[in-house]
XYZ file of C-alpha atoms in Angstrom:
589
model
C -59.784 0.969 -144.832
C -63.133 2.883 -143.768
C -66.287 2.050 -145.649
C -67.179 4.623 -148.076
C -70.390 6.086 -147.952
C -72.100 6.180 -151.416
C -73.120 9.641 -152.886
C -76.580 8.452 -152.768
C -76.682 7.957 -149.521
C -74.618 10.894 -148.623
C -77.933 13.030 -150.825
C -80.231 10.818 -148.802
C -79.155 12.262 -145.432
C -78.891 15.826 -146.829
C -83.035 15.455 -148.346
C -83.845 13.945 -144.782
C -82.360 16.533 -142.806
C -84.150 19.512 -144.878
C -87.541 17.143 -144.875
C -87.666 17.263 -141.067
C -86.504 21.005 -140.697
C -89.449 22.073 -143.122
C -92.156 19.442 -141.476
C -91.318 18.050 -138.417
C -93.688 15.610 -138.189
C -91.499 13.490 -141.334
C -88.841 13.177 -139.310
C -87.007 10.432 -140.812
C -89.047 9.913 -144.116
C -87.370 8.438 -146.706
C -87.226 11.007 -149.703
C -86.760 7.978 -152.392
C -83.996 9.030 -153.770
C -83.788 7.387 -156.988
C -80.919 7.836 -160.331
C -82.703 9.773 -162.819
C -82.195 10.662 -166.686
C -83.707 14.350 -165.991
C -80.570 14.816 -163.358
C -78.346 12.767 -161.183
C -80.918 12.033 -159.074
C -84.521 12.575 -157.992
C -86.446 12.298 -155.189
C -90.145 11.301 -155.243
C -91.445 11.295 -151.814
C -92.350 14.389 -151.217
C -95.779 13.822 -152.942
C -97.181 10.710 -150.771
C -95.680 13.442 -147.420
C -97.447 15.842 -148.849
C -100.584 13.831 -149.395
C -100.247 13.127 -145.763
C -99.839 16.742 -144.495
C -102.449 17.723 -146.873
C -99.562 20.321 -148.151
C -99.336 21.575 -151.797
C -96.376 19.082 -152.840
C -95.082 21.712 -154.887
C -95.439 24.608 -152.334
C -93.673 21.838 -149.583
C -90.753 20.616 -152.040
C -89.880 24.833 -152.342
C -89.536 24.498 -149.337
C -87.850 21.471 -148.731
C -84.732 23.247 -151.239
C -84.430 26.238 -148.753
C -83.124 24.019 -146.037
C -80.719 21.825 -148.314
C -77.039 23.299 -148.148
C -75.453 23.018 -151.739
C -71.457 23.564 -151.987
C -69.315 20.404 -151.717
C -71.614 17.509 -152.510
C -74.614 19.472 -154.163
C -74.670 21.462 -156.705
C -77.907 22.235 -157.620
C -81.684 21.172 -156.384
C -84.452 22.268 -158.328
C -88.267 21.445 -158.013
C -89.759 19.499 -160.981
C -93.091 18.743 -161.892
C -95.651 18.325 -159.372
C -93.223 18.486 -155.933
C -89.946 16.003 -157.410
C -86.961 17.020 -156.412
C -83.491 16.798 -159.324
C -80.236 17.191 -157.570
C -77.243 17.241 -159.527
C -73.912 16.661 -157.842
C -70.666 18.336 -158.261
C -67.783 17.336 -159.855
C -65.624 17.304 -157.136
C -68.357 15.182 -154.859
C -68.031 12.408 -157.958
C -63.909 12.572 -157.763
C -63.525 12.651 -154.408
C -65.926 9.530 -153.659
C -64.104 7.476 -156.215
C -60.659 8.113 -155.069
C -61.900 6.940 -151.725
C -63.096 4.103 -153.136
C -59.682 3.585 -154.997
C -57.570 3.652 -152.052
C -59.461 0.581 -150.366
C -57.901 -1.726 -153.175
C -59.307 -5.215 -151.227
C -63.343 -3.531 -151.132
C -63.320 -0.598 -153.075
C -65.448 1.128 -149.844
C -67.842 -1.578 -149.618
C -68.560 -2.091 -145.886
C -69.873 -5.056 -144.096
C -73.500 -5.712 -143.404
C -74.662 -4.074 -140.435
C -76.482 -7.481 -138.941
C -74.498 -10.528 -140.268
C -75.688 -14.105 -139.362
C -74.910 -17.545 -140.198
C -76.280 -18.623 -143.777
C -76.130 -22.341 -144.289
C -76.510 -22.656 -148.281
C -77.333 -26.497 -149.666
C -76.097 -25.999 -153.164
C -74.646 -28.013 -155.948
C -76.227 -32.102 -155.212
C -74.728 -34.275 -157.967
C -75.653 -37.895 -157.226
C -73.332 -40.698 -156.191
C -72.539 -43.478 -158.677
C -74.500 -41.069 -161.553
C -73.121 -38.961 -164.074
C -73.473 -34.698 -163.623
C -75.889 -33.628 -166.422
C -76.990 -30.073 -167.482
C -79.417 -29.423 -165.109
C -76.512 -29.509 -162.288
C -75.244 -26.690 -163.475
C -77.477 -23.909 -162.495
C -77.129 -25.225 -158.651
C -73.596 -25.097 -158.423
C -73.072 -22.111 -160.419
C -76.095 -20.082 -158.306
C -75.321 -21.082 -155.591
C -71.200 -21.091 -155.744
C -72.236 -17.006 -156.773
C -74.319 -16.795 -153.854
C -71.729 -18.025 -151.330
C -68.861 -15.152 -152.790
C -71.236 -12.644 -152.349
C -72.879 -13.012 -149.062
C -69.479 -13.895 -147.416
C -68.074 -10.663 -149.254
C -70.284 -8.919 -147.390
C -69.504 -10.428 -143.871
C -72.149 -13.365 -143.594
C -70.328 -16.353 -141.898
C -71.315 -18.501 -144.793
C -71.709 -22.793 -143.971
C -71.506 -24.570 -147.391
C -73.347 -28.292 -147.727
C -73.568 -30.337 -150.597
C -76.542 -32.341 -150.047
C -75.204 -35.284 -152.430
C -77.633 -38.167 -153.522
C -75.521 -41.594 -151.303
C -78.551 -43.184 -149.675
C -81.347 -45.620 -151.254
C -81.953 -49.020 -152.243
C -80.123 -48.787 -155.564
C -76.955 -49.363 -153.841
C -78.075 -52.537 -152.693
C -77.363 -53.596 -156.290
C -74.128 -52.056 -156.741
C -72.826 -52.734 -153.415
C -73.705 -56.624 -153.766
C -72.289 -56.844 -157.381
C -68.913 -55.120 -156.530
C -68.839 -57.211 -153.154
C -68.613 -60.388 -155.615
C -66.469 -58.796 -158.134
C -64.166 -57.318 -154.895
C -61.386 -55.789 -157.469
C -63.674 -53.645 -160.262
C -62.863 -50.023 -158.454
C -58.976 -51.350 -157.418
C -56.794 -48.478 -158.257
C -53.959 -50.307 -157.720
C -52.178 -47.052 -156.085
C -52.558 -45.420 -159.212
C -54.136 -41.567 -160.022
C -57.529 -41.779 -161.138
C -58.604 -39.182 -163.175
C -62.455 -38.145 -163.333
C -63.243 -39.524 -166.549
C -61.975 -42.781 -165.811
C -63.656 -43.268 -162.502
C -67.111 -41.921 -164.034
C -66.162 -44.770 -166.613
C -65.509 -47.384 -164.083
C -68.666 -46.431 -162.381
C -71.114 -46.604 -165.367
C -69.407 -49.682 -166.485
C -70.160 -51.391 -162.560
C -73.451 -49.806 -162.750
C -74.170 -51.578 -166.428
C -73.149 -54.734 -165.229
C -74.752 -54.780 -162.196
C -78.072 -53.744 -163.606
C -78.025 -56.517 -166.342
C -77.231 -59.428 -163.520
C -79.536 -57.976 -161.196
C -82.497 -57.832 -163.670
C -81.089 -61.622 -165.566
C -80.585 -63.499 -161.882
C -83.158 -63.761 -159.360
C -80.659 -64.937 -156.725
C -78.776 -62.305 -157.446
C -81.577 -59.766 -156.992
C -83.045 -61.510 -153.778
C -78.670 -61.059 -152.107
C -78.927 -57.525 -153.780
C -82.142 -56.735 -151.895
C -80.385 -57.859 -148.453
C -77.706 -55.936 -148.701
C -79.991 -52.958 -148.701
C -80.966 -53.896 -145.435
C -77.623 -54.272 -144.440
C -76.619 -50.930 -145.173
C -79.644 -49.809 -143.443
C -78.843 -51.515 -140.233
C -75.079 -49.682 -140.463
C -73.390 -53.519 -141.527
C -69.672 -52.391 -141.081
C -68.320 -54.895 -144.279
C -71.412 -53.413 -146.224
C -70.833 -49.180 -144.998
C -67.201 -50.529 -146.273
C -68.191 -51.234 -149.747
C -70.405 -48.606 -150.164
C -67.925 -46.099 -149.434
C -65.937 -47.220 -152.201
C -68.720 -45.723 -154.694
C -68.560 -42.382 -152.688
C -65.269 -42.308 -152.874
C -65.072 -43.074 -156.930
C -68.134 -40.975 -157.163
C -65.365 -37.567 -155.095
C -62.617 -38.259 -157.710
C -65.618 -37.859 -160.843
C -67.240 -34.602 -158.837
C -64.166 -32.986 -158.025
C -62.870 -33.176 -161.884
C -66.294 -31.623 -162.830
C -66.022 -28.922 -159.861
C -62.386 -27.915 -160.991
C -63.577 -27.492 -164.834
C -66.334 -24.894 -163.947
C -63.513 -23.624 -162.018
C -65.055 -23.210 -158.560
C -63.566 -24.742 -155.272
C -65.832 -27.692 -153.137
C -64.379 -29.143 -150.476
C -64.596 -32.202 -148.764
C -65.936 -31.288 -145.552
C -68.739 -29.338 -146.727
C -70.276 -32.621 -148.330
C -73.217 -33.805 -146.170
C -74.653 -36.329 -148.159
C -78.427 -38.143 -147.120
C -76.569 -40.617 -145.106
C -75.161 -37.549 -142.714
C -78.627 -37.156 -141.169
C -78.994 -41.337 -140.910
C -78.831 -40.994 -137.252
C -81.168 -38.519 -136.890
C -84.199 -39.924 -139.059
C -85.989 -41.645 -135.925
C -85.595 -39.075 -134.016
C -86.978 -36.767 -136.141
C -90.101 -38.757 -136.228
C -90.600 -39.245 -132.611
C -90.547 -35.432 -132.054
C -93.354 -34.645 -135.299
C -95.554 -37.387 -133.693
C -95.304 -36.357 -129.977
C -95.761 -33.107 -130.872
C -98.738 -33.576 -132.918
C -97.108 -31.568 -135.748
C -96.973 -34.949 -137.747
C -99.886 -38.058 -137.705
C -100.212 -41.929 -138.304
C -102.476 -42.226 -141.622
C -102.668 -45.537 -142.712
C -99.936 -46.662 -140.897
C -96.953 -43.856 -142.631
C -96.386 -40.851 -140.244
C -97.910 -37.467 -142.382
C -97.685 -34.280 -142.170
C -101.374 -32.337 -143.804
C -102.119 -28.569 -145.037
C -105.199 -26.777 -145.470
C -103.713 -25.823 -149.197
C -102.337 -28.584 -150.330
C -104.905 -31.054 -152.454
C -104.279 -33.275 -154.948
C -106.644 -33.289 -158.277
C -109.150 -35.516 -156.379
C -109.482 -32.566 -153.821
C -108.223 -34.605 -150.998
C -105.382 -33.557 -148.964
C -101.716 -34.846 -150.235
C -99.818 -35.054 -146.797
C -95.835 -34.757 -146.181
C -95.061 -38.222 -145.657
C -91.990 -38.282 -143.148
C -92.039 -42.122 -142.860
C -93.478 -44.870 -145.351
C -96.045 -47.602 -143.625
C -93.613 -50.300 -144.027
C -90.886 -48.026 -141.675
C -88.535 -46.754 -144.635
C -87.733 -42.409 -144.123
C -88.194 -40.422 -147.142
C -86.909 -37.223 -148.403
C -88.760 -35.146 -145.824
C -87.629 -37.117 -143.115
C -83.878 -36.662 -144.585
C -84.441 -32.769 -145.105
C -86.598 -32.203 -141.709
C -83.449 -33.708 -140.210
C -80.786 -31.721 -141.675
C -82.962 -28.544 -141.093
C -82.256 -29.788 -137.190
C -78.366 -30.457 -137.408
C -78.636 -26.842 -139.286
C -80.291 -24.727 -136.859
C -79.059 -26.057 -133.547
C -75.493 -27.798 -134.391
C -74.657 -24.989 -137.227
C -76.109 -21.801 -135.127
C -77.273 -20.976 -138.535
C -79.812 -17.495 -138.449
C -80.791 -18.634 -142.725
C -81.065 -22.057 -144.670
C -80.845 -21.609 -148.192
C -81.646 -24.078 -150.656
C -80.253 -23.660 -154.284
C -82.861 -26.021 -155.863
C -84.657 -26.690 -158.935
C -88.340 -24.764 -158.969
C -90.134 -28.194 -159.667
C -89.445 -29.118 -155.828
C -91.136 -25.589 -154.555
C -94.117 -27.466 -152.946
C -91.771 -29.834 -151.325
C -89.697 -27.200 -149.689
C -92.764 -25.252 -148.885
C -94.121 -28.358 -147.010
C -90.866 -28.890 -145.537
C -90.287 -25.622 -144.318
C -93.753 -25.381 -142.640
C -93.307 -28.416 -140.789
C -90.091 -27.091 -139.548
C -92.043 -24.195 -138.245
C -94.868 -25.766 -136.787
C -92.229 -27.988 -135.212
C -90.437 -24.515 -133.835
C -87.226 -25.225 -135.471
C -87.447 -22.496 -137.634
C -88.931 -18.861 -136.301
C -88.753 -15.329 -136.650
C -84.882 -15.821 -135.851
C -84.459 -18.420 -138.072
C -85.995 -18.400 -141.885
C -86.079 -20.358 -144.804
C -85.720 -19.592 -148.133
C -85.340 -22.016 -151.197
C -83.542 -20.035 -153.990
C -85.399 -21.526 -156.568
C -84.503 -22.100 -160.558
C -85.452 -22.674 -163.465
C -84.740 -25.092 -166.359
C -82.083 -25.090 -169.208
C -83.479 -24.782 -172.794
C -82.181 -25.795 -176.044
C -82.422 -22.969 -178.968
C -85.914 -24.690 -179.659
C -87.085 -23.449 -176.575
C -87.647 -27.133 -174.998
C -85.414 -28.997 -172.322
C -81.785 -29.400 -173.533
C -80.742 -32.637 -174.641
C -78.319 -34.195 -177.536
C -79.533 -34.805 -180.880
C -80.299 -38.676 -179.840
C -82.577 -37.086 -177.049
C -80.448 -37.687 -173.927
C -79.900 -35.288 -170.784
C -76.787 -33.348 -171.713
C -73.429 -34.191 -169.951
C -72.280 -31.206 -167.851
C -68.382 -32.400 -168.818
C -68.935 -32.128 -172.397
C -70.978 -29.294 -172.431
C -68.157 -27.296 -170.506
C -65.341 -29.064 -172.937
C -67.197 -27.789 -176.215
C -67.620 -23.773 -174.568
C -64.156 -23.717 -173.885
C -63.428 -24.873 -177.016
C -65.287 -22.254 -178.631
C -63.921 -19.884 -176.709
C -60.605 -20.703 -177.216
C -61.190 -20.126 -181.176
C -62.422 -16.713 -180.392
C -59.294 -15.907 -178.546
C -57.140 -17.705 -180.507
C -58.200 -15.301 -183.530
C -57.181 -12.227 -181.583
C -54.012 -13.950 -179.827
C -51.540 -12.637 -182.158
C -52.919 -8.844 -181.952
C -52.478 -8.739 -178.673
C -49.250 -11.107 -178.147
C -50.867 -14.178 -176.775
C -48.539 -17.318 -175.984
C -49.970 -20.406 -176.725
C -50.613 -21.257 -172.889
C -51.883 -18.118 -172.728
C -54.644 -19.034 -175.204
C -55.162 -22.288 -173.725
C -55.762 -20.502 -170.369
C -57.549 -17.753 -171.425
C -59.915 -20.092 -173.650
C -60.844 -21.969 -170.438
C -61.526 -18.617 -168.573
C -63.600 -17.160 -171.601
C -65.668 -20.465 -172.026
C -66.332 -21.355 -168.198
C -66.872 -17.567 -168.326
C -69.410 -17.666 -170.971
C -71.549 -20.415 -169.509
C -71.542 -18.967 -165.877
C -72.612 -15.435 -166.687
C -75.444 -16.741 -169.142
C -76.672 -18.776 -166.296
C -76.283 -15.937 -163.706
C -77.335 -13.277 -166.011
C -80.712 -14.361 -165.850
C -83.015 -14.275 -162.655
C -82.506 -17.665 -161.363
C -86.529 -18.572 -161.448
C -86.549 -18.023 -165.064
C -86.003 -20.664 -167.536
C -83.121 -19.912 -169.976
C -81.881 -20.695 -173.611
C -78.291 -22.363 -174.118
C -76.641 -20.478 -176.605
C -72.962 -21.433 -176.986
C -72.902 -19.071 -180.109
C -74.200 -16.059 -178.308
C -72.542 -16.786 -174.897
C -69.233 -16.622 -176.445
C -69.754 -13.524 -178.458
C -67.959 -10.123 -178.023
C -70.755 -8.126 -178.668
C -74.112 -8.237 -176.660
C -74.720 -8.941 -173.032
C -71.845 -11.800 -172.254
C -69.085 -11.907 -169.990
C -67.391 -11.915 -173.064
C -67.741 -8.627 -173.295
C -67.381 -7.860 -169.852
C -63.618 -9.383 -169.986
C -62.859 -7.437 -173.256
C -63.698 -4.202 -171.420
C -61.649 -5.442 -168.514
C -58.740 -6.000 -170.891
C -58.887 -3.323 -173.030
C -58.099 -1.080 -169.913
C -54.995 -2.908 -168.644
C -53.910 -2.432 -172.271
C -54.234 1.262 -171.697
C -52.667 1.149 -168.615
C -49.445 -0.526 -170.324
C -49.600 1.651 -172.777
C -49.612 4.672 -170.527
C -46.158 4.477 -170.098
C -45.028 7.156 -167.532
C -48.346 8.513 -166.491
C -50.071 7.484 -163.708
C -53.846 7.320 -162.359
C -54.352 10.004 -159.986
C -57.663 11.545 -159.272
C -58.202 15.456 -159.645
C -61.492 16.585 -157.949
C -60.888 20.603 -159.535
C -61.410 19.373 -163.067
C -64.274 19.863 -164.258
C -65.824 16.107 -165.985
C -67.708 15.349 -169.476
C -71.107 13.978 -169.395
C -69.427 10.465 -170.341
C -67.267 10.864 -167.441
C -70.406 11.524 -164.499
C -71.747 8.519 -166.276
C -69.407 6.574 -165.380
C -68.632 7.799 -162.246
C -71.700 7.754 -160.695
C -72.478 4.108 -161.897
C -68.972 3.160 -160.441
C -70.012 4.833 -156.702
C -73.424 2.469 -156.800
C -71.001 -0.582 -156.828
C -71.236 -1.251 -152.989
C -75.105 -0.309 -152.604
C -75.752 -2.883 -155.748
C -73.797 -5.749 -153.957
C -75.719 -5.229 -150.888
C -79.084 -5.495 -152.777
C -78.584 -8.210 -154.612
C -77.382 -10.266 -151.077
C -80.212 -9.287 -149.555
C -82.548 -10.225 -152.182
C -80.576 -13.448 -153.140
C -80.232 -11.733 -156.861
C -77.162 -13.057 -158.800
C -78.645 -11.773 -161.742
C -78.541 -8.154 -160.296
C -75.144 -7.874 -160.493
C -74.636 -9.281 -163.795
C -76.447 -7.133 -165.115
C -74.850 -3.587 -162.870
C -70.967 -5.355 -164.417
C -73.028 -5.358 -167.821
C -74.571 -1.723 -167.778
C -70.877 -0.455 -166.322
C -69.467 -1.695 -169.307
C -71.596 -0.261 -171.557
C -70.660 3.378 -169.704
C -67.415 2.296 -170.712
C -67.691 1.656 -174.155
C -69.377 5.320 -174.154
C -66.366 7.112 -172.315
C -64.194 5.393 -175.220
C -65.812 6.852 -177.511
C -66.369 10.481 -176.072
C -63.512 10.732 -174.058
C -60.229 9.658 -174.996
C -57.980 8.683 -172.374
C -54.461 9.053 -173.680
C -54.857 11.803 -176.211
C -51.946 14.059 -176.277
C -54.677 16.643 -176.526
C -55.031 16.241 -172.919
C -53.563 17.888 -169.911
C -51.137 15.520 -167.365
C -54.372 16.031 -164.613
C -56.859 15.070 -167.538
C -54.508 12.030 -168.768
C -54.293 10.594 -164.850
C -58.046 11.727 -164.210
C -59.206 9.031 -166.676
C -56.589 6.625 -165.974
C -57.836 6.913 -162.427
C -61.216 6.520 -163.826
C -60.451 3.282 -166.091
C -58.236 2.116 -163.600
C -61.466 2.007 -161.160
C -64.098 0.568 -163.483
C -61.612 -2.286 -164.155
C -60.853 -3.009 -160.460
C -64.702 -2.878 -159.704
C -65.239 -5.161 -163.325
C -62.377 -8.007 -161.212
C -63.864 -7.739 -158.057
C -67.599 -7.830 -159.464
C -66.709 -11.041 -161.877
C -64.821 -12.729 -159.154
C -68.060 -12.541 -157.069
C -70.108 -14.424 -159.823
C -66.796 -17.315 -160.244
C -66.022 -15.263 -163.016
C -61.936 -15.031 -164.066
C -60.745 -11.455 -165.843
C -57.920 -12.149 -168.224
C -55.206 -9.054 -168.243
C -54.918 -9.709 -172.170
C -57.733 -10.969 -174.518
């Protein structure tokens, strides 16, 4: 199907085309078309054109509406104020856009971006061997968002989980299951996540307590991280064992916040192992990096530490050993000239902002990254308990991500237990819907709020019907496929001679900004954005209910299938807008 152009746009053109017939010299000004409570929309830029012209604004926005054409799209134009423009459009403008929008079932008339590149997005980094807490969550869910909606709109789209499987504490573990060789034997048996997170922290446990009761031990331990340094086959061996364990435990956690990783996109520290020296070699011969007291550095003008001395980059410690930068300069490498990628994006907590910064402008001092190749770390806040401080269990530990997903659905799945019988939910039914509430709930609390902003966990809220929650969202969503059923014979079909009700342009005009929204909010990297358009087109729903009912046998056949057409719409764009936040839309809730 053809891209549909939105009616905004479609004004947009008409404003341009009378700006430059009535002054020549704004040929191809933007009008700023904006929506407007006063009419559909209004358009503010005549004042800084007239400013420019030294023009009356008022005197040059008369005659700006001389040269528009109304009929078809417009309907009326009127000056306002000191030299705005309202334009209202016409019914059949509103109608007609929709149902083109309707017939393009896959993108309801979204087109493609008109430059697509290659994004690379490092999302989602649980650790190996360590147990996925509450503050993995906003990674993998922001970022898992991110990735639907950029490749939605035609970015090729490279996914990399950067996982934690390099450092000296596998030393430990890798010496301690190397003389205990049958601790992670499966025996051919399926291992679900729980019990290889168990058999992990139990190895981990008992490795710590030998390693800090036995010198010998710790002195074997402290070779073996040498070993796996050096790329000791027998020793790589071993320590694959943990990643693997570690797969089985991420996956399970993955496949409860229902979102799909696979296992090529993880590119863990060790992936960029080979590239580490390298790395260095080109910094220092290129001057971009420096020997200070014997670690290669990296130093910037704006970056001083409390003593007002410089705090440098360090790429590699004096003693020889790589650290993070060195790991991250590296993968920035494989990224731009293995991946072809145009845009790295990091999905990463807001406490690392002045590494990335200091990463990033080594990269570009090193000319890896340019004006054809940029940067961005999608930055994010932390998780807060009702209190207002960091989350954690009453006993003052990090909260586990699997048990904080287990109790949401299960408060979710009392909610729609309580309306299962009203609407003729099976038991599986409940079970499945409970998950798809619950995941539901914590996903759009997280995405629901802009992703630099700290937010509260609120299991109570975040599963309620009423109130900004994807709760909600999914009630509106199944309320109309209930009014489909119950439709019986009658059918949506869109009738662009009827005249609509005020709650009915409302609607319609918020559905037709559906593609320009989407656009914005990839553009901007702005989750939130559209959490918040799914939100406010809900709410214009819950207004048509009330104002304009749908299956009244008041109504005319055309007015019946006009808003079925129109519900019918709003729930298509509610599925496809959910589904690009990892969101699931039950038909019955």
């Amino acid at each position: 199907m053809a891209p549909v152009t939105s009616l905004s746009h479609s004004v947009e053109q008409h404003l341009t085309s009378a700006l430059s017939a009535t002054l020549p010299e704004a040929a191809g000004a933007d009008p700023l078309l904006r929506r407007s409570d006063r009419a559909d929309f209004q358009a503010n830029g005549i004042l800084a054109l007239a400013k420019k012209a030294k023009a009356n604004p008022r005197e040059l926005a008369t005659q700006v509406v001389s040269h528009v054409v109304t009929g078809d799209l417009i309907g009326e134009i009127e000056v306002s104020g000191p030299g705005f423009l309202n334009v209202t459009i016409t019914d059949g403008a509103i109608t007609r856009n929709l149902a083109a929008r309707y017939a393009d079932a896959d993108r309801l008339g979204v087109p493609h971006s008109a430059a697509p590149g290659t994004t690379v997005i490092d999302y989602a980094q649980p650790n190996v061997a360590k147990e996925m807490h509450v503050g993995h969550l906003r990674s993998a869910v922001i970022g898992d968002a991110t990735v639907q909606i950029l490749e939605f709109t035609g970015e090729s789209v490279v996914r990399r989980h950067h996982i934690g499987d390099w450092g000296t504490q596998f030393g430990m573990l890798i010496q301690y299951l190397d003389e205990h060789p049958h601790e992670l034997d499966h025996k051919d048996s399926q291992v679900s996540g729980e019990e290889a997170m168990s058999n992990l922290d139990r190895l981990y446990k008992a490795a710590r307590r030998l390693f800090d009761a036995d010198e010998e031990f710790k002195t074997r331990a402290r070779r073996r991280v040498v070993d796996l340094q050096a790329g000791d086959p027998h020793t790589l061996a071993t320590w694959q064992k943990f990643v693997d364990e570690s797969k089985i435990y991420f996956f399970s956690v993955f496949e409860k916040l229902d979102m799909e990783i696979r296992d090529e996109d993880i590119v863990g520290e060790s992936g960029y192992n080979d590239m580490l020296a390298e790395t260095c070699r080109l910094l220092e011969e290129s001057g971009v990096a420096v020997r200070s007291e014997g670690a290669l550095c990296v130093f910037f003008d704006d970056v001083k530490g409390p003593d007002g001395n410089p705090v440098p980059l360090i790429v590699q410690k004096s003693d020889g050993g790589y650290g993070y930068a060195a790991t991250d300069l590296s993968a920035i490498r494989d990224r731009v000239f293995n991946l072809k990628a145009s845009t790295l994006l990091y999905v990463v907590d807001a406490r690392q902002s002045l590494h990335f910064k200091m990463v990033f402008e080594t990269a570009r001092r090193a000319g890896w990254l340019n004006e054809d190749v940029k940067a961005h770390q999608l930055a994010f806040g932390t998780v807060l308990g009702k209190d207002g401080k960091p989350f954690k269990t009453r006993e003052g530990e990090t909260v586990k991500l699997v048990d904080l997903l287990d109790e949401a659905v299960e408060r979710a799945t009392t909610v729609v237990r309580e309306k299962a019988v009203k609407v003729g939910l099976s038991e599986p039914e409940i079970v499945e819907n409970g998950r798809y509430v619950g995941v539901g709930a914590v996903k759009y609390a997280d995405l629901s709020t802009s992703a630099v902003r700290d937010y509260k966990f609120d299991l109570d809220q975040m599963v309620s019907l009423n109130g900004d929650t994807s709760v909600y969202l999914q009630y509106a969503y199944a309320r109309i496929q209930s009014i489909l059923r119950k439709a019986g014979e009658a059918r949506p079909v869109a009738h662009p001679e009827l005249e609509l009700a005020p709650a009915e342009r409302a609607l319609g005009l918020h559905l037709d900004q559906f593609g320009e929204t989407v656009h914005e909010v990839a553009a901007a990297y702005e989750p939130h954005k559209l959490a918040a358009y799914l939100y406010q087109l809900a709410s214009h729903l819950t207004t048509f209910y009330d104002q304009c009912h749908v299956l009244s046998p008041d109504n005319s056949p055309e007015v019946v299938e006009n808003r079925l057409f129109l519900v019918d719409l709003t729930a298509r764009t509610l599925h496809l807008g959910m589904a690009l936040l990892g969101i699931r839309t039950p038909d019955k809730l």
